[in-house]
């Protein structure tokens, strides 16, 4: 899909609700956590603040402009709206942003750690690195200070002490990237627990070959 300009509003809202319920089912969000948005021209459709993802409906989706001013909907926008609009100003090619507190991603974020896994071919092909941005108070402008340094290059980033954010062409794509990192981190965690002394890294020549696959996938 290239953009949402011709997609009806009801379909955008349906996609946001579908992904919200998937995130809830997979345990990526607490009751009031996480947010999902879609950009259509100069409008951003998003999940409202303080609403259960499990009980979300299309009628609860709100709409703001690129300055965060509310255009549609009864419920209030999330305080993390500037994080979403900032991603859209930095990336013309993306139309959806998903943010949540997926447990393994958030553990890395709270430790201020980048995620790099030299033992997993899948991680190397799909991501290469998930960087952790510096801390900003949730909902404050400083949370987005470092986005310009990373979001042009990385589709998934950790937000220090806080959670994870992903961008994509659709909310399903952005969600799937977070789910993928979360699953890879589960394996990483289990491997480190069971085999703390084992050297599992792939050889450098193999990492280089996988990096080339990643780069050609990105261009394609
Ligand atoms: Zn958050």
Short mmCIF file of C-alpha atoms and ligand atoms in Angstrom, two decimals:
data_model
loop_
_atom_site.label_atom_id
_atom_site.label_comp_id
_atom_site.label_asym_id
_atom_site.label_seq_id
_atom_site.Cartn_x
_atom_site.Cartn_y
_atom_site.Cartn_z
CA UNK A 1 0.00 0.00 0.00
CA UNK A 2 1.35 3.43 -0.92
CA UNK A 3 -0.16 5.93 1.48
CA UNK A 4 -3.66 6.37 2.84
CA UNK A 5 -4.91 9.29 0.73
CA UNK A 6 -7.60 7.21 -0.99
CA UNK A 7 -8.39 4.95 1.99
CA UNK A 8 -11.78 5.71 3.64
CA UNK A 9 -11.66 6.93 7.25
CA UNK A 10 -13.67 3.92 8.46
CA UNK A 11 -11.04 1.54 7.05
CA UNK A 12 -8.22 3.47 8.78
CA UNK A 13 -10.12 3.27 12.07
CA UNK A 14 -10.79 -0.45 11.52
CA UNK A 15 -7.06 -1.09 11.01
CA UNK A 16 -6.12 0.85 14.17
CA UNK A 17 -8.67 -1.07 16.26
CA UNK A 18 -7.54 -4.41 14.79
CA UNK A 19 -3.89 -3.74 15.71
CA UNK A 20 -4.83 -2.43 19.19
CA UNK A 21 -6.62 -5.70 19.91
CA UNK A 22 -3.69 -7.74 18.56
CA UNK A 23 -1.30 -5.84 20.83
CA UNK A 24 -3.58 -6.49 23.78
CA UNK A 25 -3.89 -10.21 22.99
CA UNK A 26 -0.11 -10.56 22.70
CA UNK A 27 0.49 -8.80 26.03
CA UNK A 28 2.38 -5.87 24.51
CA UNK A 29 0.27 -3.23 26.29
CA UNK A 30 -1.06 -2.69 29.79
CA UNK A 31 -4.67 -1.53 30.03
CA UNK A 32 -3.96 2.15 29.44
CA UNK A 33 -0.60 1.98 27.68
CA UNK A 34 0.55 2.28 24.11
CA UNK A 35 -0.76 4.21 21.13
CA UNK A 36 -1.27 3.71 17.41
CA UNK A 37 -1.62 6.31 14.66
CA UNK A 38 -2.13 6.54 10.90
CA UNK A 39 -1.39 9.59 8.74
CA UNK A 40 -3.79 10.53 5.96
CA UNK A 41 -2.70 13.70 4.15
CA UNK A 42 -2.35 16.34 6.92
CA UNK A 43 -4.46 14.40 9.42
CA UNK A 44 -3.38 11.89 12.04
CA UNK A 45 -5.91 9.29 13.26
CA UNK A 46 -4.94 7.84 16.61
CA UNK A 47 -5.96 5.92 19.71
CA UNK A 48 -7.23 8.20 22.51
CA UNK A 49 -5.59 8.47 25.91
CA UNK A 50 -6.58 6.26 28.87
CA UNK A 51 -8.74 3.79 26.96
CA UNK A 52 -8.40 0.02 27.16
CA UNK A 53 -7.06 -1.42 23.91
CA UNK A 54 -9.16 -4.52 24.52
CA UNK A 55 -12.38 -2.48 24.51
CA UNK A 56 -11.40 -0.03 21.78
CA UNK A 57 -13.94 0.63 19.00
CA UNK A 58 -13.80 2.62 15.75
CA UNK A 59 -16.01 5.30 17.35
CA UNK A 60 -13.33 6.04 19.96
CA UNK A 61 -10.57 6.84 17.41
CA UNK A 62 -9.76 10.54 17.35
CA UNK A 63 -8.13 12.75 14.72
CA UNK A 64 -5.57 15.56 15.16
CA UNK A 65 -3.68 17.80 12.76
CA UNK A 66 0.11 17.75 12.42
CA UNK A 67 0.34 20.29 15.28
CA UNK A 68 -1.60 17.98 17.58
CA UNK A 69 -4.77 20.10 17.52
CA UNK A 70 -7.84 17.89 17.82
CA UNK A 71 -10.07 17.81 14.73
CA UNK A 72 -12.45 14.91 15.45
CA UNK A 73 -13.59 12.69 18.30
CA UNK A 74 -15.01 12.99 21.81
CA UNK A 75 -12.09 11.46 23.72
CA UNK A 76 -8.74 13.18 24.38
CA UNK A 77 -5.52 12.67 22.37
CA UNK A 78 -2.62 10.90 24.03
CA UNK A 79 0.14 13.09 25.50
CA UNK A 80 2.48 11.08 23.25
CA UNK A 81 0.90 12.61 20.11
CA UNK A 82 4.02 14.78 19.37
CA UNK A 83 6.08 11.58 19.15
CA UNK A 84 3.80 10.37 16.34
CA UNK A 85 3.59 13.66 14.42
CA UNK A 86 7.36 14.08 14.68
CA UNK A 87 7.89 10.69 13.00
CA UNK A 88 5.63 11.76 10.13
CA UNK A 89 7.54 15.01 9.61
CA UNK A 90 10.83 13.06 9.58
CA UNK A 91 9.72 10.18 7.28
CA UNK A 92 7.62 10.84 4.17
CA UNK A 93 7.58 7.13 3.36
CA UNK A 94 5.77 5.99 6.51
CA UNK A 95 2.04 6.28 7.30
CA UNK A 96 1.76 4.52 10.64
CA UNK A 97 3.42 4.73 14.07
CA UNK A 98 2.99 2.24 16.91
CA UNK A 99 4.29 2.76 20.45
CA UNK A 100 3.96 0.34 23.36
CA UNK A 101 5.70 -1.06 26.42
CA UNK A 102 6.38 -4.61 25.18
CA UNK A 103 8.06 -6.26 28.19
CA UNK A 104 11.38 -7.45 26.69
CA UNK A 105 11.80 -4.29 24.60
CA UNK A 106 11.02 -2.17 27.65
CA UNK A 107 13.56 -4.06 29.78
CA UNK A 108 16.24 -3.06 27.25
CA UNK A 109 14.87 0.50 27.19
CA UNK A 110 14.94 0.76 30.97
CA UNK A 111 18.55 -0.40 30.97
CA UNK A 112 19.35 2.17 28.24
CA UNK A 113 20.72 -0.61 26.04
CA UNK A 114 20.82 -0.92 22.26
CA UNK A 115 19.83 -4.39 21.07
CA UNK A 116 22.40 -6.07 18.85
CA UNK A 117 22.35 -9.85 18.34
CA UNK A 118 25.24 -11.41 16.47
CA UNK A 119 23.90 -14.95 16.99
CA UNK A 120 20.59 -14.54 15.16
CA UNK A 121 20.52 -14.50 11.34
CA UNK A 122 16.90 -13.31 11.45
CA UNK A 123 17.83 -10.33 13.61
CA UNK A 124 20.70 -9.46 11.29
CA UNK A 125 18.54 -9.66 8.17
CA UNK A 126 15.58 -7.78 9.66
CA UNK A 127 17.13 -5.15 11.93
CA UNK A 128 20.91 -5.15 12.42
CA UNK A 129 20.51 -2.91 15.44
CA UNK A 130 17.70 -1.46 17.56
CA UNK A 131 19.12 1.73 19.11
CA UNK A 132 18.02 3.15 22.46
CA UNK A 133 17.31 6.87 22.42
CA UNK A 134 18.07 9.11 25.41
CA UNK A 135 15.51 9.61 28.15
CA UNK A 136 12.71 12.15 27.94
CA UNK A 137 9.79 12.57 30.34
CA UNK A 138 6.80 10.73 28.82
CA UNK A 139 4.48 13.20 27.14
CA UNK A 140 7.07 16.04 27.23
CA UNK A 141 8.82 17.54 24.19
CA UNK A 142 12.23 16.14 25.23
CA UNK A 143 11.06 12.58 24.52
CA UNK A 144 11.37 13.36 20.81
CA UNK A 145 14.68 15.25 20.97
CA UNK A 146 16.68 12.32 19.62
CA UNK A 147 14.18 10.99 17.07
CA UNK A 148 15.74 12.98 14.18
CA UNK A 149 19.09 11.28 14.82
CA UNK A 150 17.68 7.77 14.43
CA UNK A 151 14.29 7.45 12.77
CA UNK A 152 15.58 8.11 9.25
CA UNK A 153 17.71 4.97 9.52
CA UNK A 154 15.86 2.71 11.98
CA UNK A 155 12.23 1.57 11.83
CA UNK A 156 12.28 0.37 15.45
CA UNK A 157 13.81 2.28 18.38
CA UNK A 158 13.76 1.94 22.15
CA UNK A 159 12.84 5.01 24.24
CA UNK A 160 15.05 5.03 27.35
CA UNK A 161 13.33 3.94 30.59
CA UNK A 162 10.04 3.82 28.72
CA UNK A 163 9.25 1.51 25.78
CA UNK A 164 9.50 0.91 22.06
CA UNK A 165 8.38 2.78 18.94
CA UNK A 166 8.09 1.51 15.35
CA UNK A 167 7.14 3.08 12.03
CA UNK A 168 5.70 1.45 8.92
CA UNK A 169 3.49 1.82 5.87
CA UNK A 170 0.53 0.45 7.85
CA UNK A 171 -0.21 -0.05 11.57
CA UNK A 172 -0.01 -3.81 11.01
CA UNK A 173 3.50 -3.44 9.58
CA UNK A 174 4.71 -1.21 12.45
CA UNK A 175 3.14 -3.57 15.03
CA UNK A 176 4.71 -6.60 13.31
CA UNK A 177 8.18 -5.04 13.61
CA UNK A 178 7.71 -4.57 17.36
CA UNK A 179 6.36 -8.11 17.71
CA UNK A 180 9.34 -9.42 15.76
CA UNK A 181 11.86 -7.62 18.01
CA UNK A 182 9.96 -8.78 21.10
CA UNK A 183 10.06 -12.43 19.97
CA UNK A 184 13.74 -12.24 19.04
CA UNK A 185 14.46 -10.75 22.47
CA UNK A 186 12.63 -13.63 24.15
CA UNK A 187 15.00 -16.07 22.44
CA UNK A 188 17.98 -13.83 23.28
CA UNK A 189 16.90 -13.77 26.93
CA UNK A 190 16.40 -17.55 27.09
CA UNK A 191 19.76 -18.18 25.40
CA UNK A 192 21.57 -15.91 27.88
CA UNK A 193 19.80 -17.62 30.81
CA UNK A 194 20.47 -21.20 29.67
CA UNK A 195 23.91 -20.74 28.14
CA UNK A 196 25.51 -17.69 29.78
CA UNK A 197 29.03 -18.85 29.02
CA UNK A 198 28.48 -19.94 25.41
CA UNK A 199 29.90 -17.95 22.55
CA UNK A 200 27.06 -18.09 20.02
CA UNK A 201 27.98 -15.25 17.63
CA UNK A 202 28.04 -15.92 13.90
CA UNK A 203 31.43 -15.43 12.20
CA UNK A 204 32.18 -11.94 10.88
CA UNK A 205 31.99 -13.05 7.22
CA UNK A 206 28.47 -14.39 7.80
CA UNK A 207 27.38 -11.16 9.55
CA UNK A 208 28.64 -9.28 6.49
CA UNK A 209 26.63 -11.53 4.13
CA UNK A 210 23.47 -11.05 6.22
CA UNK A 211 24.01 -7.29 6.31
CA UNK A 212 24.09 -7.29 2.49
CA UNK A 213 20.76 -9.15 2.41
CA UNK A 214 19.31 -6.56 4.83
CA UNK A 215 20.53 -3.67 2.69
CA UNK A 216 19.19 -5.16 -0.54
CA UNK A 217 15.80 -5.86 1.14
CA UNK A 218 15.68 -2.25 2.31
CA UNK A 219 16.38 -0.90 -1.18
CA UNK A 220 13.91 -3.33 -2.75
ZN1 LIG B 1 4.54 5.11 26.44
#
